[in-house]
Structures are given as structure tokens and as C-alpha cells.
Short mmCIF file of C-alpha atoms in Angstrom, two decimals:
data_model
loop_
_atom_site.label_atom_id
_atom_site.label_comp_id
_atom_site.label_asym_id
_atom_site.label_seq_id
_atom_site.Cartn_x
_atom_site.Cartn_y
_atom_site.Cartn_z
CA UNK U 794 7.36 1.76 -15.60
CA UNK U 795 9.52 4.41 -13.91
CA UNK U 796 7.52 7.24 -12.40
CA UNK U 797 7.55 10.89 -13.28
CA UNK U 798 10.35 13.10 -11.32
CA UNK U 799 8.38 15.34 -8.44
CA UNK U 800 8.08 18.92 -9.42
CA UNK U 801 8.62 20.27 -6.40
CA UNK U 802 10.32 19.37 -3.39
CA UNK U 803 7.58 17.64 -0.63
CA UNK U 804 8.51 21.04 2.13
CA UNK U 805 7.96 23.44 -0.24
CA UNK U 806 4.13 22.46 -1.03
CA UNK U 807 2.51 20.92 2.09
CA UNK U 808 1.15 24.25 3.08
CA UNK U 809 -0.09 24.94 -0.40
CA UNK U 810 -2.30 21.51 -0.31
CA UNK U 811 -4.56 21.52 2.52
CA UNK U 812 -6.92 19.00 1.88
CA UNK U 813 -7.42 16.16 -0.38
CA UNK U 814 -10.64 13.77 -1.26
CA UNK U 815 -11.45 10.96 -3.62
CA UNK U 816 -15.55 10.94 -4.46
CA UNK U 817 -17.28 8.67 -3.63
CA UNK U 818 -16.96 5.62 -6.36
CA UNK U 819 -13.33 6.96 -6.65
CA UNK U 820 -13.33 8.55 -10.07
CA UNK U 821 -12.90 11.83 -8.78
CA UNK U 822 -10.02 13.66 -6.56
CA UNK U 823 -10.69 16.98 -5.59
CA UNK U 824 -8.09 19.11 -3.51
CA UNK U 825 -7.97 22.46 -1.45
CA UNK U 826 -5.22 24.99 -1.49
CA UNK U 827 -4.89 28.35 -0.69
CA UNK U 828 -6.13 29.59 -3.75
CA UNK U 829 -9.81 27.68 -4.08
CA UNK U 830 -9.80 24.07 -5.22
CA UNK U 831 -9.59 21.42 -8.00
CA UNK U 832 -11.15 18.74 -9.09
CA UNK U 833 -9.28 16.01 -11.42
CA UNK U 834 -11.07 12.64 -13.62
CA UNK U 835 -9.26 9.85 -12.96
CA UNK U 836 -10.21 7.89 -15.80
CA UNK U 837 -6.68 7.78 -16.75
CA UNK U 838 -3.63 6.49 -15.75
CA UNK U 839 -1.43 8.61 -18.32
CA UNK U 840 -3.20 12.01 -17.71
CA UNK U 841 -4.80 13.44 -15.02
CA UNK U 842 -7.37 15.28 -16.08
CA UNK U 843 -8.75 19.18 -14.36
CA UNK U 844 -12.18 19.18 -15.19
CA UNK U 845 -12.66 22.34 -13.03
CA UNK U 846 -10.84 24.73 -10.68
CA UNK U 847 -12.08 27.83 -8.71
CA UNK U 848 -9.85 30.43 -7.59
CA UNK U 849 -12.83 32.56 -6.19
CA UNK U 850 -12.58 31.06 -2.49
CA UNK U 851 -9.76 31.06 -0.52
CA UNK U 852 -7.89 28.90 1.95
CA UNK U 853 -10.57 26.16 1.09
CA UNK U 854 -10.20 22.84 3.89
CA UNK U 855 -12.93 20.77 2.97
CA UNK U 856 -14.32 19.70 -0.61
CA UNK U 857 -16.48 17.18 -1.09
CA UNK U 858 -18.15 15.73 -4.56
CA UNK U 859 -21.27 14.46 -5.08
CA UNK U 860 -20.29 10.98 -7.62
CA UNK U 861 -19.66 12.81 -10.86
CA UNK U 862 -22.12 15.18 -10.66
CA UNK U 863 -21.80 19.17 -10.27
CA UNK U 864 -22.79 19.36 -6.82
CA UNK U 865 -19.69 20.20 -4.88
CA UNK U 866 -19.61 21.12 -0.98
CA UNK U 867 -16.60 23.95 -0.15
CA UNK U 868 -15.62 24.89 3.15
CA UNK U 869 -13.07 28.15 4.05
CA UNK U 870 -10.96 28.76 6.81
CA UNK U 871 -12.41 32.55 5.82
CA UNK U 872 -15.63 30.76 7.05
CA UNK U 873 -14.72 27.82 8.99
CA UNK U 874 -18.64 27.48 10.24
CA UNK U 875 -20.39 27.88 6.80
CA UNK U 876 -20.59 25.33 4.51
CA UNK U 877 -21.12 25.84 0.75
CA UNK U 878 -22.80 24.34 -2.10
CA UNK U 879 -22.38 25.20 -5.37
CA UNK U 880 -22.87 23.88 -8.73
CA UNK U 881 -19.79 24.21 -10.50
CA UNK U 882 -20.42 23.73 -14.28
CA UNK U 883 -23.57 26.38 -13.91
CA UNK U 884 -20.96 28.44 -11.68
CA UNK U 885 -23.81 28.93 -9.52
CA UNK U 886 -24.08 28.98 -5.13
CA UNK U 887 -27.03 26.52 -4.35
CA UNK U 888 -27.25 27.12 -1.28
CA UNK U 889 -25.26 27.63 2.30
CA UNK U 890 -25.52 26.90 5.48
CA UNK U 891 -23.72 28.68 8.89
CA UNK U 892 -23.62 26.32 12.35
CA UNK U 893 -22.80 27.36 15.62
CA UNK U 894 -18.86 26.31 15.41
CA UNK U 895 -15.96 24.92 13.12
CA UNK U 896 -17.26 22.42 10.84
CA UNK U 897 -14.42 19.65 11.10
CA UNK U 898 -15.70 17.23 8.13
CA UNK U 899 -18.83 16.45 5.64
CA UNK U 900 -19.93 13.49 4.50
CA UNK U 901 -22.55 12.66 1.58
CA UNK U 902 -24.46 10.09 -0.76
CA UNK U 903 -27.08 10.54 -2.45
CA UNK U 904 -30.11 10.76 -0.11
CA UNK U 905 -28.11 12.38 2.73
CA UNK U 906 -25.69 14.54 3.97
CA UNK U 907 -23.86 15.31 7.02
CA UNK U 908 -21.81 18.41 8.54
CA UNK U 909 -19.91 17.23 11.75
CA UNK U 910 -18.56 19.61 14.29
CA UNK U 911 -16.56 18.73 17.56
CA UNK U 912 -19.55 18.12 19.36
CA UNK U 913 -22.79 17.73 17.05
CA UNK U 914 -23.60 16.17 13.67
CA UNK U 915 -26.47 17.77 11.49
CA UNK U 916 -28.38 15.27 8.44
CA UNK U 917 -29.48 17.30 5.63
CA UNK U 918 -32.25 15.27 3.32
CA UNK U 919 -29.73 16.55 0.17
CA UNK U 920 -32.91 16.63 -2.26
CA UNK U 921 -34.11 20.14 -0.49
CA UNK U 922 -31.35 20.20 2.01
CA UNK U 923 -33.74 20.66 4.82
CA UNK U 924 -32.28 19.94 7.80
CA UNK U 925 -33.60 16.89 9.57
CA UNK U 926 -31.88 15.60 12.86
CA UNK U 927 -29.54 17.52 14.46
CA UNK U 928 -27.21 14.36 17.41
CA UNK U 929 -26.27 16.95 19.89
CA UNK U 930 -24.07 15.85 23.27
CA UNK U 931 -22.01 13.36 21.28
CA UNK U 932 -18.49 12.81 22.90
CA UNK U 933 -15.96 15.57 21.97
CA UNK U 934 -14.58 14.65 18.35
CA UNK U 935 -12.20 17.10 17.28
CA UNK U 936 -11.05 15.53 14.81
CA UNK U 937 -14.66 15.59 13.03
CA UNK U 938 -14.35 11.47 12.74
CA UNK U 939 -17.44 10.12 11.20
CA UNK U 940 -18.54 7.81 8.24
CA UNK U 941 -21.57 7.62 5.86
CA UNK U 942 -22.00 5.08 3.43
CA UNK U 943 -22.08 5.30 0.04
CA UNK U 944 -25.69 3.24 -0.29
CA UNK U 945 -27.89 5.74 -0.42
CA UNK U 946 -30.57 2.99 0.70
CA UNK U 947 -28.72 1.92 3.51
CA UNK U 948 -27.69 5.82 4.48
CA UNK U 949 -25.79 4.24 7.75
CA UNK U 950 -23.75 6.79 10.01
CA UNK U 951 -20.87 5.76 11.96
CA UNK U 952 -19.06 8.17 14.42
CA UNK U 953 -16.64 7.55 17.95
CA UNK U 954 -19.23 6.59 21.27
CA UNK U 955 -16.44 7.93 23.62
CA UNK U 956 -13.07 10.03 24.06
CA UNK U 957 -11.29 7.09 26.01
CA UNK U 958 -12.20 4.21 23.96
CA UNK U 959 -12.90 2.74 20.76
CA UNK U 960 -16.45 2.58 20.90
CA UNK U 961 -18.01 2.92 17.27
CA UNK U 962 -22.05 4.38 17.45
CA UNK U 963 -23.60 3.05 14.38
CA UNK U 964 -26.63 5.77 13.26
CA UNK U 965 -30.02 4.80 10.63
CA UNK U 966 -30.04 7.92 8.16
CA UNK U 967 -32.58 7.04 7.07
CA UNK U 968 -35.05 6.05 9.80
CA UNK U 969 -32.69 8.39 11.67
CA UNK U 970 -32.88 6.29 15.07
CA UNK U 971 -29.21 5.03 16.61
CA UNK U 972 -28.68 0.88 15.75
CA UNK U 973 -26.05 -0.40 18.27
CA UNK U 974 -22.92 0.18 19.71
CA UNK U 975 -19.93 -1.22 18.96
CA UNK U 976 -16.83 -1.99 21.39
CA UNK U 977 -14.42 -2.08 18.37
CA UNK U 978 -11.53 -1.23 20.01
CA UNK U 979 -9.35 -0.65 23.37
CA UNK U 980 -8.02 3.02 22.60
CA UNK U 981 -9.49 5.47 20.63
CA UNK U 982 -10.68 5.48 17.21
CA UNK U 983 -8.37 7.40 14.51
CA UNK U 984 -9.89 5.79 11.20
CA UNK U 985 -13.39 4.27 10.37
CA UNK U 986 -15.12 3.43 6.87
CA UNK U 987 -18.21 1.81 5.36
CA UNK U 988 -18.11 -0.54 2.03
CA UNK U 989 -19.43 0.27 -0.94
CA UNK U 990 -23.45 -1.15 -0.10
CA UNK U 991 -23.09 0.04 3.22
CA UNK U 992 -23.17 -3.56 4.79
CA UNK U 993 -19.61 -3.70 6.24
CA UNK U 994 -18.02 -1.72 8.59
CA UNK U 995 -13.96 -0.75 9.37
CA UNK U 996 -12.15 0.24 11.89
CA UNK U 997 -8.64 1.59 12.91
CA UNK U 998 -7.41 2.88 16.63
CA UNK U 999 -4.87 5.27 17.26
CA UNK U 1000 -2.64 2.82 18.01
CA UNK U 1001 -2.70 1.67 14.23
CA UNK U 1002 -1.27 -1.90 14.90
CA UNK U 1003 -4.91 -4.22 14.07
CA UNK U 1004 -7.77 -3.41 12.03
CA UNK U 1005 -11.01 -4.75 12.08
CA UNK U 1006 -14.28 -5.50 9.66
CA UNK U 1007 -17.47 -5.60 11.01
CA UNK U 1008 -21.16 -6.34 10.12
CA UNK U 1009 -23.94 -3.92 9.68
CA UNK U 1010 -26.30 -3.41 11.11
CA UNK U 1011 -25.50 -6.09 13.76
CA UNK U 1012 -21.83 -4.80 14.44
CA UNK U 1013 -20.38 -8.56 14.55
CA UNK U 1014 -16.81 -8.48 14.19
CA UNK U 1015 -16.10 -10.27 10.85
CA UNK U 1016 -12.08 -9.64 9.89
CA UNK U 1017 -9.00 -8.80 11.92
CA UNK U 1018 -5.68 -7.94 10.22
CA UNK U 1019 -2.53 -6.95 11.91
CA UNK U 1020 -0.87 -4.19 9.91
CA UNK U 1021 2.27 -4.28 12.24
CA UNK U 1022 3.47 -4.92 15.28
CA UNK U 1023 6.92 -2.73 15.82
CA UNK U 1024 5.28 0.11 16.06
CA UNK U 1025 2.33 2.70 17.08
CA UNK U 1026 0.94 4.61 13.48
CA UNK U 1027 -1.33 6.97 12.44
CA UNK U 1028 -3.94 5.43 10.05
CA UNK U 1029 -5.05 8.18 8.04
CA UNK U 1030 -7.39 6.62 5.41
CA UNK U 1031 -9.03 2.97 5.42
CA UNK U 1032 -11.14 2.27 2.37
CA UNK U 1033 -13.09 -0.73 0.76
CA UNK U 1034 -12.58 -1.64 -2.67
CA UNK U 1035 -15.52 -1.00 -4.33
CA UNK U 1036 -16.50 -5.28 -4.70
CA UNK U 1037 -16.06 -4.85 -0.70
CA UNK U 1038 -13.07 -7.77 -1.69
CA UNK U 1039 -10.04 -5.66 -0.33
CA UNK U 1040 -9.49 -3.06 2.35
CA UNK U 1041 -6.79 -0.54 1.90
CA UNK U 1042 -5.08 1.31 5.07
CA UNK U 1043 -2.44 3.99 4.50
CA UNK U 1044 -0.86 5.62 7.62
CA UNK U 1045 2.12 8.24 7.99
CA UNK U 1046 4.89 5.77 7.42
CA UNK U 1047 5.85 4.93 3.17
CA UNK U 1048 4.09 1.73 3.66
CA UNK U 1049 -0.04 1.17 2.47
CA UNK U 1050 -1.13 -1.95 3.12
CA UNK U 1051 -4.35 -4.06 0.86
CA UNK U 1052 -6.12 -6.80 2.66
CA UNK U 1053 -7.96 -9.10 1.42
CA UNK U 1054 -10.85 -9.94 2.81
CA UNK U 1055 -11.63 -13.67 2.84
CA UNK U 1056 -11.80 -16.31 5.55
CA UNK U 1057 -9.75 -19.39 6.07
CA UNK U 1058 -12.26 -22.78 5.84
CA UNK U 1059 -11.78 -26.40 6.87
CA UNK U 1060 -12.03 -27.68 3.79
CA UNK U 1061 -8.17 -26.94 2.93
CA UNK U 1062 -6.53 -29.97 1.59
CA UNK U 1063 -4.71 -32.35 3.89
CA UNK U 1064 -1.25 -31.28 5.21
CA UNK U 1065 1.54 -33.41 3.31
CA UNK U 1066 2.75 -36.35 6.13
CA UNK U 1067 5.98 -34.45 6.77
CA UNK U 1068 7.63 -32.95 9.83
CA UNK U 1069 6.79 -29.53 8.80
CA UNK U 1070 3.41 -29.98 7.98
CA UNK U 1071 2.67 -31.97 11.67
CA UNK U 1072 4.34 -29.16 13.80
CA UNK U 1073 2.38 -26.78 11.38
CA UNK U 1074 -0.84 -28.78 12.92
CA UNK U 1075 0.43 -28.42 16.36
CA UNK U 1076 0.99 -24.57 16.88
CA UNK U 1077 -2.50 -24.35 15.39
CA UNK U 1078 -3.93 -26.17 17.64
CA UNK U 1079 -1.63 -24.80 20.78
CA UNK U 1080 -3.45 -21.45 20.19
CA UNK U 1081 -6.59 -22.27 21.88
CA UNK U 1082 -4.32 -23.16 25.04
CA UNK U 1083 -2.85 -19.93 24.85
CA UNK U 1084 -3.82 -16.55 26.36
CA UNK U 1085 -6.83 -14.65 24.51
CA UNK U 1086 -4.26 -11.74 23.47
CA UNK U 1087 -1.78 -14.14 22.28
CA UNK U 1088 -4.01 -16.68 20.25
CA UNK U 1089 -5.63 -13.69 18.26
CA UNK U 1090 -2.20 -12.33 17.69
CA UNK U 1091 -1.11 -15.20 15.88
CA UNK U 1092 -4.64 -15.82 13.79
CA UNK U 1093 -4.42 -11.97 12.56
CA UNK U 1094 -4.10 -12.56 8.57
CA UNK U 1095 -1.57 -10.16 7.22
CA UNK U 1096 -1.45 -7.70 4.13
CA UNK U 1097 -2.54 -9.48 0.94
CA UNK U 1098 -0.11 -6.75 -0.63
CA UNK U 1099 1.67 -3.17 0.22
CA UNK U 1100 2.57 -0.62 -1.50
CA UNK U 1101 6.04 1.55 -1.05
CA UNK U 1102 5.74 5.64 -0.56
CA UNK U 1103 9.36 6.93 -0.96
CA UNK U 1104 8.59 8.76 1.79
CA UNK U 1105 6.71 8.84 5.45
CA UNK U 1106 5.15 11.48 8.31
CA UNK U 1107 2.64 13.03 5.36
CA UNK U 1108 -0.56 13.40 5.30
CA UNK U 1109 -1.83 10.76 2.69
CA UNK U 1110 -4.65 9.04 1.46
CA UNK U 1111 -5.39 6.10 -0.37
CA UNK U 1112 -8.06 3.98 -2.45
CA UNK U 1113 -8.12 1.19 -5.07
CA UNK U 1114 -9.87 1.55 -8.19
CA UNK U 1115 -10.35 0.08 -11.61
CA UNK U 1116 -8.56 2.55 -14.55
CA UNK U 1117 -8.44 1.71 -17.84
CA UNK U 1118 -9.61 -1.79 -16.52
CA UNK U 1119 -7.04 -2.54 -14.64
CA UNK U 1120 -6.77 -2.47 -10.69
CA UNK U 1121 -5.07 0.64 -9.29
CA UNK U 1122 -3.50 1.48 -5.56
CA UNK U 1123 -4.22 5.21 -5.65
CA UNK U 1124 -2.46 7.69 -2.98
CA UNK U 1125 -3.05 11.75 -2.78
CA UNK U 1126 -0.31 12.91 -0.25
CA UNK U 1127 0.28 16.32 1.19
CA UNK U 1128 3.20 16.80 -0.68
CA UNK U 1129 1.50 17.47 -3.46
CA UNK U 1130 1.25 14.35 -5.59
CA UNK U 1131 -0.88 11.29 -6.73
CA UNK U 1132 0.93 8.62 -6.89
CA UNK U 1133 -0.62 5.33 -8.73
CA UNK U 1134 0.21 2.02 -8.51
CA UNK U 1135 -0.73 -1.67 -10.09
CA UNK U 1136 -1.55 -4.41 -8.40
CA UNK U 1137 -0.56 -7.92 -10.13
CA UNK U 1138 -0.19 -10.54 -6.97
CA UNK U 1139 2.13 -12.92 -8.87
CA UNK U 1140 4.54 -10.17 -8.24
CA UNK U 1141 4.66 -11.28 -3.86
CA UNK U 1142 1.54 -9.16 -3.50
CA UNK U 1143 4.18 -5.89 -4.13
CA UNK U 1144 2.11 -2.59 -5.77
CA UNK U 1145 4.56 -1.03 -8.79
CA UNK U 1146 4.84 2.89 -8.75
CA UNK U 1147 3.85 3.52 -12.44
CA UNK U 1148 3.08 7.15 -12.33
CA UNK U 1149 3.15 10.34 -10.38
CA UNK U 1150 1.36 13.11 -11.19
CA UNK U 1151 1.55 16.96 -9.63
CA UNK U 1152 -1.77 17.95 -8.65
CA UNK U 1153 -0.40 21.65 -7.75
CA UNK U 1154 0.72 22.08 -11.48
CA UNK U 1155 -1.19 23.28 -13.85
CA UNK U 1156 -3.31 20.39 -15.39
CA UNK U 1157 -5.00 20.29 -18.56
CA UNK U 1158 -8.78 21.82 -18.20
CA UNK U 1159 -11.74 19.94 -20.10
CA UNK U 1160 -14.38 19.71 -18.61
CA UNK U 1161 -15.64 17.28 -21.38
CA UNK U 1162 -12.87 15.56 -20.08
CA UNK U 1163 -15.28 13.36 -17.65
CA UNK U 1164 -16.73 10.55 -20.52
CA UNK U 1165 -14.90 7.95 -20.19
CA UNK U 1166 -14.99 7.53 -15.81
CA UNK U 1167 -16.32 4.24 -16.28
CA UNK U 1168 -15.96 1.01 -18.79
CA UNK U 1169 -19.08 0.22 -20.28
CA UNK U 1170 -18.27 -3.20 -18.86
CA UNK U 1171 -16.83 -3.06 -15.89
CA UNK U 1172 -14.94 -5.50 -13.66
CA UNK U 1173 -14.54 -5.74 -9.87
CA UNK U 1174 -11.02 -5.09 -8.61
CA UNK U 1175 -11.09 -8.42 -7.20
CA UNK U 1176 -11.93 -10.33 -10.87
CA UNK U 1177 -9.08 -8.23 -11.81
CA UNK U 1178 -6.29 -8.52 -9.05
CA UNK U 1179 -6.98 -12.23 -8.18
CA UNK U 1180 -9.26 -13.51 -11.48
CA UNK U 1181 -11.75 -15.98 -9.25
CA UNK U 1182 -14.52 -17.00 -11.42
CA UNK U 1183 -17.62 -14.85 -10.47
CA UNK U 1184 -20.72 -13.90 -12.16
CA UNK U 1185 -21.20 -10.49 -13.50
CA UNK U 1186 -23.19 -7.77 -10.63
CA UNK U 1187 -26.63 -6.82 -11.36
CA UNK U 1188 -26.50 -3.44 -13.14
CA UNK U 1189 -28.99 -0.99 -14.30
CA UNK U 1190 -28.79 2.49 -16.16
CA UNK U 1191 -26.47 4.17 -14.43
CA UNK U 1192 -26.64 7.80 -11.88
CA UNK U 1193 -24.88 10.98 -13.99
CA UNK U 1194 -25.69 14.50 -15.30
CA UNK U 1195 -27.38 12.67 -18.46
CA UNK U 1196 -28.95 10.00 -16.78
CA UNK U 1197 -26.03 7.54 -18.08
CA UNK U 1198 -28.15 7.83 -21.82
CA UNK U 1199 -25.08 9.46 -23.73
CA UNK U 1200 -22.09 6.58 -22.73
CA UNK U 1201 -24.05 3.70 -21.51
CA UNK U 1202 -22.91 4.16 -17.93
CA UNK U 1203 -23.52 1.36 -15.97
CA UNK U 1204 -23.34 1.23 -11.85
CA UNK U 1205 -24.50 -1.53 -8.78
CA UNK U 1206 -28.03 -1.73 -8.93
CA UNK U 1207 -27.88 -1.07 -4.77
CA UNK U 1208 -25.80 2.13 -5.56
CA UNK U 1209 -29.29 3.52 -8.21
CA UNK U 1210 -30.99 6.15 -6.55
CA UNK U 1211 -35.07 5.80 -7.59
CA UNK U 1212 -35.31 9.38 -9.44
CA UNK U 1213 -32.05 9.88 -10.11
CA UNK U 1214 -30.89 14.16 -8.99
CA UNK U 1215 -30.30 15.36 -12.37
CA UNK U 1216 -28.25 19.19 -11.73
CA UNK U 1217 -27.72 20.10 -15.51
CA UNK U 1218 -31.77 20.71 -16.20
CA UNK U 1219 -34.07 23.38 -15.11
CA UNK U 1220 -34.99 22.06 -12.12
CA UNK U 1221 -32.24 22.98 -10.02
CA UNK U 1222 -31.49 20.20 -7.60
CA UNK U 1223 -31.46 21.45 -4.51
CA UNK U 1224 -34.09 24.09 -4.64
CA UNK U 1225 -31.44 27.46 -4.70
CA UNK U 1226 -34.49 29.79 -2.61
CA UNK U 1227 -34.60 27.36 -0.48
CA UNK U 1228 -31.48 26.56 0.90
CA UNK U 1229 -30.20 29.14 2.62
CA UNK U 1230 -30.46 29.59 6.40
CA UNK U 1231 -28.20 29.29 9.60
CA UNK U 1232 -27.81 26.45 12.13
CA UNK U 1233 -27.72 27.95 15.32
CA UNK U 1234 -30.87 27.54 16.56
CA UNK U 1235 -32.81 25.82 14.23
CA UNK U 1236 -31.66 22.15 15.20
CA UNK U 1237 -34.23 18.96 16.31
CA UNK U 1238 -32.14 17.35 19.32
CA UNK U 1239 -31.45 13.68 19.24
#
């Protein structure tokens, strides 16, 4: 299917669209422009969907969502060092909070979450919002690099150990005490990103060339994929699928690249007795003769597909999620635009543009729109994209403003929060009084 023709011309917008994030179980997109923000469904392929926009703050750089839920966390380069929290469907401010400098990124489940500045990271219990650790004297991030998974029971916090090398620090949220180290890389970090139950661990340096899965909480390195060779990139996104089955990496050249994530056993069938399949055996086995650099070179596994941007040097980022229960390659770009692609890998692992969709237009508003973010039976991206036979995940009622009662929303049992926040009743979650307060010198050093 042929995509839509851009509205506007990729120069023209880049300054209008200054930030861009998917939510959590990537049903959600919410952007920041000049004018306040947006927040689309993405239950639809066809459509995309404004279920609300706010044109009351300016020059907004962060937005995060909480899932599906109202809770939505707005940050203004009017205030870069006060973060808000509002409640968007009651068009009420739940609280805010001011720190002592820029705040660079925020991160949140639902037990935790986390403002990061260029040298300090505050955890917020999100129930109350109370503040409860404050890691002060971390190295200089000024990029505000940091992860937090998605598991609210396994509230794991992942930020850069040093300026000068890829060392990962991998933080308890929960028991709020620091696990290990890890010595992911040579240079310096530029991308990192936890699976969907908080168990697995990615990594990107600035280099860009090899990326690499590890375990948590033990930090053993699991998966490495080479994602080129020719040349140094910027990875600007690296995401799990949510079946932790593929890893996507999109950088700022037109190519995103899906790995799978699977290893290679000895129980492959016997090579055929031919010429070919001997010498195959023989540079196999010359690798552990060869120099350490050399021998994981060659036992890198490459993209299990890619998908083509007609374009490269913007800001993008990407995910893969299940729409209208098929698998989708999803990428928000600075030029305005989300493009979407399928996935079918008897097609030589290529992803096919089928639609492009402004997000700088103006969308349809409904914010009713929301019902259908999730089959009532839903299928991993990996039962989809490479149908292996695999027993259905353990499910109970699903987290949403209704408790999942009104569609028969289902999610991961790890993913169920025990008392699930509820924002639409009369016990306004957080507490609005009390909420408010500043940062600057009410912090508990690490």
C-alpha cells in the first residue's frame, strides 16, 4: 500500500515538533510543539486518532504518559526545572515539582518515577509522589540518558557509570540500593532500554556500530548484533518488542533495523557433504584461532529485518507494536510524521511503508476514541511476525481508567499493578494537596 503524500516539507516543521514519545506499552504517542502538546491512540493503522491536545503551555520538551491513563507529565522550556503533572481528561494540575536545574528527561511505570538532570536523578513513589531517593554526584549526563522499566515490580533504573566509557549503573527502585555495574561498552553510551518485565537490558554506544542485550539483575551479556560496520551513527531509540522477541534500533540514517533475539544451538542439522558446506565448517571453527576483536566480529548476528526512511540526519524514534493484530514497525520523526510499517519476513525480512500520517495537522479529537487500544485476545509480535508455536501468556484483568471492566482489557500478569491507580474516581491519584513542593533542598543523598 502506497503511503500518504507529506503535508509539509521535513525543514519547514522540525522546529515546530520538539519532542516525541510512545507510552509505555506503545499504544500511545504523545508530541511537544510550540504550542502545548498532543497525544494520539494508535489503535489504528488507517486513522490516527487525537484523544487530547493542550494549547495552554508553551514550548513543551518533555511529555510523558502514564499507559493509557490521564496522568500526563509536561515539561516547558518557560520552566525548564519544573515538572508538571496534570490530569488531562479532569483538566486538572496534580501536582508540580521545581529542582535545582534543567530537567533533561523523565521516566515512569507504575510504582515509580524519575526526573533526571545533568548531574542527579530524583525517584518519586508516583502513588503520593513523595520524593524518596535523590543519586546525587552521578557522572555528568547531559544528555539526561537513563532507563526505567516498564515492570512496575521489578522498578530497575539504568543510567551511564562514566563520561569516558560505556559503563551502564544498574539501580533497585524499589529497594532503592545500586545492583552492579556493567562494562557494556568501550565509548560512551548514546542509547539504553529495558524489556517489557524488566529482565533484559540494551545497550547502544555512540559509536552506533554493535548493540548488546544483557541480563538483569546480573548484567551478563546475552546478545550482540552488529548494525553496521561502514560507518559511526547516532542511535537514537532502541526498544524491545513487547514479547522481549525483537529489538528495534533506529539511528539518524533512513535505515531501522529489528533483531531478533534468539541464539544459535548445536543441535542444527548436519551440513550437506559438499564443498560449501565443509569450508562453511572450517571458517567456523578458524574463529577461535583468531584475534578476540575479529572472532566476535564475525559471530555478530545481523538485522532479522530493516526498515527504509526516505530520508536520514532526523531526529526519529521507533517501536514495534501489534495494531489491528498485526505486527507494526512504528517511527515518529522530527519532521513531523509517523510513519508505519508491516513486518511479514517472507518478504527478505524488508518492513513495507503502508501509511504516513501528519501529527502537526489537525487530527480528529475523541477522546472516546481510546476503546479499542488493545484486542481482547492479543498476540505477541513474535506469534505474529514469525508464527512459532507458543502457548498463550498468563493474563489477568487488565490496568485502565475502568479497571479493564467495560472492554475486557487484558495485559501480562507481571505488568498488573496490586491496587490498580484508578484517576477518573474521587480519589484523586496522586493526592493534588499534597504534591506540590520544590527540590532544591529537600533531597536524601545516595
Amino acid at each position: 500500500m502506497e503511503a500518504e503524500a507529506a503535508d509539509a516539507a521535513p525543514g519547514g516543521v522540525e522546529a515546530a515538533l520538539s519532542c516525541f514519545s510512545f507510552n509505555q506499552d506503545c499504544t500511545s504517542l504523545a508530541i511537544g510543539t510550540k504550542a502545548g502538546y498532543k497525544l494520539f491512540s494508535l489503535s489504528s493503522v488507517e486513522q490516527l486518532d487525537q484523544v487530547h491536545g493542550n494549547n495552554e503551555i508553551p514550548d513543551v520538551y518533555i511529555v510523558e504518559r502514564l499507559f493509557s491513563s490521564s496522568l500526563v507529565v509536561v515539561v516547558s522550556h518557560t520552566k525548564p526545572r519544573q515538572m508538571n503533572v496534570y490530569h488531562f481528561k479532569k483538566g486538572t494540575e496534580i501536582c508540580n515539582y521545581s529542582y535545582s536545574s534543567t530537567i533533561l528527561s523523565i521516566k515512569l511505570n507504575r510504582q515509580r518515577l524519575l526526573v533526571c538532570l545533568e548531574e542527579s536523578i530524583y525517584i518519586h513513589n508516583i502513588k503520593d509522589m513523595k520524593l524518596l531517593k535523590t543519586l546525587l554526584d552521578i557522572p555528568a549526563n547531559p544528555t539526561g540518558l537513563c532507563a526505567l522499566s516498564i515492570n512496575h515490580s521489578n522498578s530497575y533504573l539504568a543510567y551511564p557509570g562514566s563520561q569516558t566509557t560505556g559503563e551502564i549503573v544498574l539501580y533497585d527502585g524499589n529497594s532503592l540500593k545500586t545492583v552492579c555495574t556493567i562494562a557494556a561498552h568501550e565509548g560512551t553510551l548514546a542509547a539504553i532500554a529495558f524489556n517489557s518485565s524488566g529482565s533484559r537490558l540494551a545497550s547502544a554506544s555512540e559509536k552506533g556500530t554493535v548493540i548488546r542485550v544483557f541480563s538483569v539483575p546480573d548484567g551478563q551479556k546475552l546478545y550482540e548484533f552488529r548494525r553496521g560496520m561502514k560507518r559511526y551513527v547516532t542511535i537514537s531509540s532502541l526498544v524491545f518488542s513487547m514479547d522481549s522477541q525483537f529489538l528495534c534500533a533506529s539511528s539518524n540514517t533512513e535505515t531501522v533495523h529489528i533483531f531478533k533475539l534468539e541464539h544459535l544451538t548445536d543441535s542444527r542439522p548436519e551440513e550437506p557433504s559438499t564443498w560449501s558446506g565443509y569450508m562453511g565448517k572450517v571458517f567456523m571453527a578458524a574463529t577461535n584461532y583468531l584475534p578476540a576483536q575479529v572472532s566476535d566480529m564475525m559471530n555478530q548476528d545481523r538485522a532479522f529485518a530493516t526498515g527504509r526512511l526516505n530520508f536520514s540526519g532526523q531526529k526519529n524514534i521507533c517501536t514495534l507494536s501489534t495494531i489491528q493484530k498485526l505486527p507494526r514497525l512504528l517511527v515518529a520523526s522530527s519532521d513531523g510524521h509517523l510513519y508505519i510499517y508491516n513486518l511479514d519476513p517472507q518478504d527478505g525480512g524488508e518492513c513495507v511503508l503502508i501509511k504516513t500520517h501528519s501529527l502537526l495537522g489537525s487530527g480528529t479529537t475523541d477522546e472516546n476514541k481510546e476503546n479499542d487500544l488493545r484486542p481482547a485476545l492479543p498476540q505477541s509480535y513474535a506469534a505474529t511476525a514469525a508464527r512459532p508455536s507458543a502457548s498463550a501468556a498468563s493474563t489477568v484483568p487488565g490496568y485502565s481508567e475502568d479497571g479493564g471492566a467495560l472492554r475486557g482489557e487484558v495485559i501480562p500478569e507481571h505488568e498488573f499493578a496490586t491496587g490498580p491507580v484508578c484517576l477518573d474516581d474521587e480519589n484523586e491519584f496522586p493526592p493534588i494537596i499534597l504534591c506540590r513542593g520544590s527540590q532544591k533542598g529537600k533531597t536524601k543523598q545516595s
